[in-house]
Tab-separated table of C-alpha atoms in Angstrom:
chain	number	residue	atom	x	y	z
A	1	MET	CA	26.350	52.223	-37.243
A	2	PRO	CA	23.208	51.170	-35.379
A	3	GLU	CA	22.773	52.751	-31.941
A	4	TRP	CA	22.954	49.498	-30.040
A	5	LEU	CA	26.290	48.658	-31.598
A	6	GLU	CA	27.676	52.017	-30.521
A	7	VAL	CA	26.521	51.401	-26.959
A	8	VAL	CA	28.277	48.028	-26.989
A	9	ILE	CA	31.516	49.555	-28.283
A	10	ARG	CA	31.372	52.409	-25.768
A	11	SER	CA	30.656	49.986	-22.935
A	12	LEU	CA	33.593	47.790	-23.815
A	13	LEU	CA	35.891	50.798	-24.170
A	14	PHE	CA	34.818	52.200	-20.819
A	15	VAL	CA	35.261	48.911	-19.031
A	16	VAL	CA	38.868	48.966	-20.221
A	17	VAL	CA	39.338	52.619	-19.251
A	18	LEU	CA	37.822	52.136	-15.795
A	19	PHE	CA	39.883	49.002	-15.254
A	20	LEU	CA	43.113	50.806	-16.146
A	21	ILE	CA	42.225	53.821	-13.988
A	22	THR	CA	41.454	51.655	-10.963
A	23	LYS	CA	44.693	49.738	-11.472
A	24	TRP	CA	46.582	53.015	-11.637
A	25	LEU	CA	45.022	54.374	-8.464
A	26	GLY	CA	45.735	51.143	-6.644
A	27	LYS	CA	44.168	49.308	-3.760
A	28	LYS	CA	43.385	52.449	-1.822
A	29	GLN	CA	40.746	53.439	-4.348
A	30	LEU	CA	38.975	50.103	-4.008
A	31	SER	CA	38.767	50.360	-0.245
A	32	GLU	CA	37.355	53.942	-0.466
A	33	LEU	CA	39.415	54.971	2.529
A	34	SER	CA	39.147	58.731	2.397
A	35	PHE	CA	36.903	61.490	1.186
A	36	PHE	CA	38.633	61.687	-2.180
A	37	GLU	CA	38.392	58.023	-2.997
A	38	TYR	CA	34.750	58.012	-2.009
A	39	VAL	CA	33.830	61.000	-4.168
A	40	VAL	CA	35.974	59.873	-7.101
A	41	GLY	CA	34.396	56.433	-7.024
A	42	ILE	CA	30.896	57.847	-7.299
A	43	THR	CA	31.734	60.479	-9.898
A	44	ILE	CA	33.693	58.239	-12.241
A	45	GLY	CA	30.829	55.769	-12.172
A	46	SER	CA	28.305	58.447	-13.055
A	47	ILE	CA	30.418	59.866	-15.867
A	48	GLY	CA	30.893	56.394	-17.286
A	49	ALA	CA	27.162	55.612	-17.229
A	50	GLU	CA	26.301	58.992	-18.719
A	51	VAL	CA	28.715	58.726	-21.643
A	52	ILE	CA	27.935	55.110	-22.493
A	53	THR	CA	24.213	55.717	-22.952
A	54	GLY	CA	24.251	59.381	-23.990
A	55	LEU	CA	25.084	58.765	-27.617
A	56	GLU	CA	24.677	62.389	-28.727
A	57	ARG	CA	27.699	63.394	-26.638
A	58	ASN	CA	31.362	62.995	-27.524
A	59	MET	CA	32.852	59.960	-25.852
A	60	PHE	CA	36.309	61.474	-25.401
A	61	ASN	CA	35.039	64.331	-23.249
A	62	GLY	CA	33.885	61.644	-20.843
A	63	ILE	CA	37.279	60.021	-20.842
A	64	ILE	CA	38.960	63.370	-20.148
A	65	GLY	CA	36.596	63.891	-17.216
A	66	ILE	CA	37.411	60.479	-15.816
A	67	VAL	CA	41.146	60.986	-16.169
A	68	VAL	CA	40.959	64.369	-14.411
A	69	PHE	CA	38.932	62.883	-11.590
A	70	ALA	CA	41.419	60.059	-11.280
A	71	ALA	CA	44.392	62.427	-11.326
A	72	ILE	CA	43.175	64.495	-8.365
A	73	PRO	CA	43.265	61.697	-5.740
A	74	PHE	CA	46.540	60.518	-7.272
A	75	LEU	CA	48.106	63.946	-6.717
A	76	ALA	CA	46.470	64.245	-3.314
A	77	GLY	CA	47.971	60.877	-2.414
A	78	LEU	CA	51.440	62.022	-3.454
A	79	LEU	CA	51.088	65.256	-1.469
A	80	SER	CA	49.769	63.549	1.646
A	81	LEU	CA	52.753	61.212	1.618
A	82	LYS	CA	54.926	64.304	2.083
A	83	SER	CA	52.948	66.429	4.511
A	84	LYS	CA	51.230	65.400	7.726
A	85	GLY	CA	49.186	68.616	7.838
A	86	PHE	CA	47.818	68.057	4.347
A	87	ARG	CA	47.040	64.456	5.242
A	88	ASP	CA	45.055	65.474	8.296
A	89	PHE	CA	43.149	68.021	6.244
A	90	ILE	CA	42.293	65.629	3.405
A	91	GLU	CA	41.731	62.370	5.173
A	92	GLY	CA	40.543	63.718	8.481
A	93	ARG	CA	41.728	62.698	11.920
A	94	ALA	CA	40.590	59.996	14.230
A	95	THR	CA	38.158	60.952	16.980
A	96	ILE	CA	38.448	59.389	20.413
A	97	PHE	CA	35.089	58.008	21.535
A	98	ILE	CA	36.067	56.128	24.686
A	99	LYS	CA	39.053	56.994	26.827
A	100	ASP	CA	40.075	55.397	30.132
A	101	GLY	CA	36.831	53.429	29.950
A	102	LYS	CA	34.696	56.566	29.801
A	103	ILE	CA	32.601	57.687	26.851
A	104	MET	CA	33.510	61.121	25.499
A	105	GLU	CA	30.025	62.573	24.975
A	106	ASP	CA	31.304	65.793	23.417
A	107	ASN	CA	33.218	63.920	20.750
A	108	LEU	CA	30.153	61.808	19.964
A	109	LYS	CA	28.161	64.971	19.484
A	110	LYS	CA	30.873	66.492	17.317
A	111	GLU	CA	30.815	63.531	14.959
A	112	LYS	CA	26.997	63.335	15.136
A	113	TYR	CA	26.947	59.794	16.394
A	114	THR	CA	24.058	58.726	18.583
A	115	THR	CA	24.521	56.360	21.513
A	116	ASP	CA	22.755	53.648	19.521
A	117	GLU	CA	25.204	54.019	16.663
A	118	LEU	CA	28.120	53.819	19.067
A	119	LEU	CA	26.675	50.628	20.555
A	120	GLU	CA	26.186	49.251	17.055
A	121	LEU	CA	29.792	49.958	16.131
A	122	LEU	CA	30.941	48.304	19.359
A	123	ARG	CA	28.767	45.242	18.667
A	124	LYS	CA	30.345	44.929	15.248
A	125	LYS	CA	33.608	44.506	17.137
A	126	ASP	CA	31.985	41.813	19.315
A	127	VAL	CA	31.782	44.109	22.300
A	128	PHE	CA	28.407	44.115	24.004
A	129	LYS	CA	29.332	45.825	27.213
A	130	VAL	CA	30.711	49.341	27.195
A	131	ALA	CA	32.399	48.700	30.539
A	132	ASP	CA	34.740	46.194	28.821
A	133	VAL	CA	36.298	48.900	26.684
A	134	GLU	CA	39.405	50.771	27.708
A	135	PHE	CA	39.856	52.865	24.592
A	136	ALA	CA	37.937	53.279	21.352
A	137	VAL	CA	38.601	55.598	18.453
A	138	LEU	CA	36.577	56.436	15.363
A	139	GLU	CA	38.852	56.230	12.345
A	140	PRO	CA	38.457	58.727	9.478
A	141	THR	CA	36.961	55.876	7.445
A	142	GLY	CA	34.079	55.477	9.876
A	143	ASP	CA	35.369	52.270	11.466
A	144	LEU	CA	35.608	52.018	15.207
A	145	SER	CA	38.843	50.614	16.582
A	146	VAL	CA	38.484	49.146	20.033
A	147	MET	CA	41.045	48.303	22.690
A	148	LEU	CA	39.581	46.157	25.439
A	149	LYS	CA	40.619	46.329	29.051
A	150	LYS	CA	43.496	43.985	29.756
A	151	GLU	CA	41.365	41.491	31.663
A	152	ASN	CA	38.949	41.243	28.744
A	153	GLN	CA	41.566	40.737	26.074
A	154	PRO	CA	42.019	37.231	24.723
A	155	LEU	CA	44.651	35.163	26.484
A	156	THR	CA	47.949	34.880	24.634
A	157	PRO	CA	50.789	32.373	25.214
A	158	LYS	CA	52.812	35.263	26.661
A	159	ASP	CA	50.199	35.816	29.376
A	160	VAL	CA	50.588	32.271	30.672
A	161	ASN	CA	54.372	32.166	30.211
A	162	LEU	CA	54.072	29.508	27.549
A	163	THR	CA	56.868	29.079	25.042
A	164	VAL	CA	55.603	28.349	21.567
A	165	ALA	CA	57.644	27.363	18.562
A	166	SER	CA	57.827	30.015	15.898
A	167	VAL	CA	56.560	29.028	12.482
A	168	LYS	CA	56.996	30.414	9.017
A	169	GLU	CA	54.180	30.701	6.524
A	170	PRO	CA	53.203	27.395	4.893
A	171	GLN	CA	53.628	27.024	1.145
A	172	THR	CA	50.908	25.678	-1.119
A	173	VAL	CA	52.643	23.155	-3.363
A	174	ILE	CA	49.710	21.267	-4.892
A	175	MET	CA	46.563	22.879	-6.254
A	176	ASP	CA	43.777	21.003	-8.077
A	177	GLY	CA	46.016	17.999	-8.574
A	178	GLU	CA	48.877	19.958	-10.118
A	179	ILE	CA	52.305	20.597	-8.654
A	180	LEU	CA	53.257	24.269	-8.245
A	181	ASP	CA	56.972	24.530	-8.891
A	182	GLU	CA	57.602	28.042	-7.628
A	183	PRO	CA	56.530	27.582	-3.978
A	184	LEU	CA	58.198	24.201	-4.047
A	185	SER	CA	61.548	25.745	-4.887
A	186	THR	CA	60.988	28.512	-2.314
A	187	ILE	CA	61.171	25.903	0.435
A	188	GLY	CA	63.998	24.115	-1.348
A	189	ARG	CA	62.190	20.904	-2.258
A	190	SER	CA	61.992	18.970	-5.487
A	191	ARG	CA	59.178	17.228	-7.316
A	192	GLY	CA	60.821	13.933	-6.419
A	193	TRP	CA	60.592	14.713	-2.713
A	194	LEU	CA	56.929	15.607	-3.089
A	195	LYS	CA	56.179	12.358	-4.918
A	196	THR	CA	57.886	10.357	-2.168
A	197	GLU	CA	55.881	12.175	0.510
A	198	LEU	CA	52.654	11.454	-1.369
A	199	GLU	CA	53.610	7.806	-1.716
A	200	LYS	CA	54.229	7.641	2.022
A	201	GLN	CA	50.651	8.806	2.577
A	202	GLY	CA	49.410	6.438	-0.101
A	203	VAL	CA	47.710	8.896	-2.461
A	204	THR	CA	48.173	9.830	-6.098
A	205	ILE	CA	48.803	13.396	-7.134
A	206	GLU	CA	45.610	13.495	-9.238
A	207	ASN	CA	43.509	12.960	-6.142
A	208	VAL	CA	44.995	15.872	-4.187
A	209	PHE	CA	42.855	19.018	-4.162
A	210	ILE	CA	45.256	21.093	-2.101
A	211	GLY	CA	48.612	20.294	-0.496
A	212	GLN	CA	50.636	22.510	1.821
A	213	VAL	CA	54.078	22.189	3.386
A	214	ASP	CA	54.678	23.814	6.769
A	215	SER	CA	57.979	25.249	7.967
A	216	TYR	CA	58.961	21.863	9.448
A	217	GLY	CA	58.739	20.251	6.035
A	218	GLN	CA	55.556	18.337	6.808
A	219	LEU	CA	53.055	17.825	4.003
A	220	THR	CA	49.352	18.128	4.756
A	221	ILE	CA	46.826	17.369	2.035
A	222	ASP	CA	43.132	17.570	1.261
A	223	LEU	CA	41.759	15.047	-1.211
A	224	PHE	CA	39.037	15.311	-3.850
A	225	ASP	CA	37.620	12.107	-2.454
A	226	ASP	CA	36.340	13.169	0.955
A	227	LYS	CA	35.567	9.611	1.990
A	228	LEU	CA	39.263	8.752	2.173
A	229	GLN	CA	40.932	9.390	5.490
A	230	VAL	CA	44.317	11.107	5.348
A	231	PRO	CA	46.644	10.477	8.260
A	232	SER	CA	47.886	13.620	9.965
A	233	PRO	CA	51.683	13.880	10.167
A	234	GLN	CA	52.899	11.648	12.999
A	235	GLU	CA	56.633	12.179	12.857
A	236	LYS	CA	57.021	14.929	15.442
A	237	PRO	CA	54.772	13.410	18.156
A	238	LEU	CA	56.527	10.107	17.533
A	239	ILE	CA	59.979	11.584	18.189
A	240	LEU	CA	58.700	13.213	21.354
A	241	SER	CA	57.125	10.026	22.700
A	242	THR	CA	60.256	7.990	21.910
A	243	MET	CA	62.360	10.524	23.774
A	244	LYS	CA	60.023	10.314	26.748
A	245	LYS	CA	60.161	6.523	26.687
A	246	CYS	CA	63.964	6.489	26.612
A	247	GLN	CA	64.092	8.976	29.451
A	248	ALA	CA	61.867	6.701	31.550
A	249	ASP	CA	63.999	3.680	30.595
A	250	LEU	CA	67.182	5.422	31.698
A	251	GLU	CA	65.558	6.269	35.010
A	252	SER	CA	64.528	2.688	35.591
A	253	PHE	CA	68.030	1.457	34.676
A	254	ALA	CA	69.396	3.901	37.253
A	255	LEU	CA	67.119	2.435	39.896
A	256	GLY	CA	67.788	-1.144	38.830
A	257	THR	CA	71.555	-1.205	38.713
A	258	GLU	CA	73.804	-1.909	41.672
A	259	ALA	CA	76.963	-0.503	40.167
A	260	LYS	CA	77.678	3.003	41.536
A	261	GLY	CA	79.257	4.433	38.391
A	262	ALA	CA	76.537	3.136	36.125
A	263	LYS	CA	73.826	4.473	38.428
A	264	GLN	CA	75.374	7.930	38.241
A	265	MET	CA	75.769	7.753	34.489
A	266	TYR	CA	72.151	6.685	33.977
A	267	SER	CA	70.651	9.398	36.160
A	268	LYS	CA	72.883	12.092	34.692
A	269	ASN	CA	71.848	11.102	31.172
A	270	SER	CA	68.188	10.835	32.121
A	271	GLU	CA	68.377	14.413	33.361
A	272	LYS	CA	70.066	15.501	30.143
A	273	ILE	CA	67.317	13.919	28.051
A	274	GLN	CA	64.668	15.494	30.258
A	275	LYS	CA	66.195	18.920	29.633
A	276	ALA	CA	66.270	18.274	25.894
A	277	ILE	CA	62.624	17.136	26.026
A	278	ASP	CA	61.618	20.344	27.791
A	279	LYS	CA	63.371	22.382	25.122
A	280	VAL	CA	61.908	20.666	22.062
A	281	THR	CA	58.395	20.051	23.407
A	282	PRO	CA	56.982	23.342	22.043
A	283	ILE	CA	58.266	22.401	18.589
A	284	LEU	CA	57.349	18.726	18.570
A	285	ARG	CA	53.952	19.102	20.224
A	286	GLY	CA	52.396	21.107	17.371
B	1	MET	CA	65.272	-10.705	28.576
B	2	THR	CA	68.287	-9.298	30.323
B	3	VAL	CA	69.281	-5.830	31.393
B	4	GLY	CA	71.784	-5.876	28.581
B	5	SER	CA	69.158	-6.256	25.899
B	6	ASP	CA	66.980	-3.591	27.521
B	7	VAL	CA	69.840	-1.137	27.455
B	8	LYS	CA	70.604	-2.112	23.881
B	9	GLN	CA	66.996	-1.414	22.915
B	10	CYS	CA	67.080	1.976	24.604
B	11	PHE	CA	70.332	2.722	22.803
B	12	ALA	CA	68.763	1.838	19.480
B	13	SER	CA	65.709	3.997	20.140
B	14	LEU	CA	67.896	6.945	21.050
B	15	LYS	CA	69.912	6.466	17.879
B	16	GLY	CA	66.634	6.650	15.983
B	17	VAL	CA	65.610	9.801	17.827
B	18	GLU	CA	68.987	11.345	17.040
B	19	ALA	CA	68.527	10.671	13.339
B	20	SER	CA	64.933	11.951	13.301
B	21	LEU	CA	65.881	15.141	15.148
B	22	SER	CA	68.752	15.687	12.772
B	23	SER	CA	66.600	15.262	9.677
B	24	LEU	CA	63.861	17.448	11.148
B	25	ALA	CA	66.445	20.143	11.939
B	26	LEU	CA	67.671	20.025	8.357
B	27	ARG	CA	64.167	20.390	6.953
B	28	THR	CA	63.076	23.179	9.301
B	29	LEU	CA	63.013	26.647	7.747
B	30	ASP	CA	62.744	28.649	10.960
B	31	ASP	CA	66.240	29.388	12.263
B	32	GLU	CA	65.499	29.313	15.964
B	33	SER	CA	63.609	26.009	15.848
B	34	LYS	CA	66.430	24.651	13.709
B	35	ARG	CA	68.979	25.541	16.386
B	36	THR	CA	66.878	24.088	19.208
B	37	LEU	CA	66.388	20.823	17.336
B	38	HIS	CA	70.083	20.637	16.568
B	39	GLU	CA	71.026	21.209	20.202
B	40	ALA	CA	68.627	18.477	21.301
B	41	MET	CA	70.196	16.194	18.719
B	42	MET	CA	73.664	16.870	20.193
B	43	VAL	CA	72.443	16.073	23.716
B	44	VAL	CA	70.914	12.805	22.529
B	45	HIS	CA	74.181	12.022	20.766
B	46	GLU	CA	76.171	12.449	24.003
B	47	VAL	CA	73.749	10.158	25.809
B	48	THR	CA	74.065	7.476	23.132
B	49	LYS	CA	77.856	7.622	23.498
B	50	ASP	CA	77.561	6.928	27.247
B	51	LEU	CA	75.024	4.173	26.632
B	52	LYS	CA	77.235	2.514	24.059
B	53	LYS	CA	80.046	2.339	26.587
B	54	ARG	CA	77.651	0.819	29.111
B	55	VAL	CA	76.438	-1.740	26.587
B	56	GLY	CA	80.069	-2.808	26.164
B	57	GLU	CA	80.483	-3.207	29.916
B	58	LEU	CA	77.298	-5.221	30.236
B	59	GLU	CA	78.378	-7.510	27.448
B	60	GLY	CA	81.504	-8.287	29.444
B	61	GLU	CA	79.228	-9.402	32.260
B	62	GLU	CA	76.632	-11.278	30.184
B	63	LEU	CA	78.904	-13.014	27.715
B	64	GLN	CA	76.199	-15.253	26.289
B	65	TYR	CA	74.311	-12.211	24.852
B	66	LYS	CA	77.283	-10.714	23.074
B	67	GLY	CA	76.317	-8.713	20.014
B	68	PHE	CA	78.778	-5.872	19.565
């Protein structure tokens, strides 16, 4: 067997082995979260490279080495699931860098971080002013997690007492012009429904690049042909505006009529509609 | 145009709103939104009942525009 052919065979074999090992270790290995994953990543790579090109050596010794190196973080992962102490020892603990808005200089020194590096980490979190930070902690992975002071945190609907309608995740039902049946059945719709919706918007299925259905059953699409304009769903705003119009009508009837009973009935109903409008506005506005 | 026909139009629009709210409530996956939409639909339904009665009364007064 010529040497180059052996290298090809070894390479292919090791790609498979490395693929299987990484699958086995799971997502944690890919993110290189802790010391073990970091070291194992480097070492397995080196062993692989060494064995593929070092033809004088036995290939299976390399595989044994890789398996052993993969088994150690696997066992460590199992153990650290059970014991908090072991976990702290293996993966390290978080270090508090900023507390109550004050930088902990001793902790910086302990982790050998310079002020510049701290500022850099803060900038990566879009924080340019140390005074904006209430609390910051260096995770064992080397990431800085930052909690801003309340006045610097982004405004949420809760802060302004705004009620918002809750939504579920949208489902992608059309991809590259093809209907995906599984998400479609998740939301309890049929192909027939989808075709009718597309007809309503005046497009053919072949022209749809991506189509999603939100939790209110509205279909939004993006077309291959970007020159075509797709109307955004109008149903909800339309209901809301009709309700508002009827409410105003009822009010004007109440003002217009002379009959006592009718006047009362109109204004009572106008109030009822107004209350209903207030309740559904967060849903219909979106 | 008479008051009668205005009220009739409003009645028709509200009927439409009732149907749209009902169909939206049926299609909505989120339970809380579903309930809110359904409640709004019930309120609109009560209002249409009152309006229908009023339309009947008005027709008694404006006999030439009788439709119901």
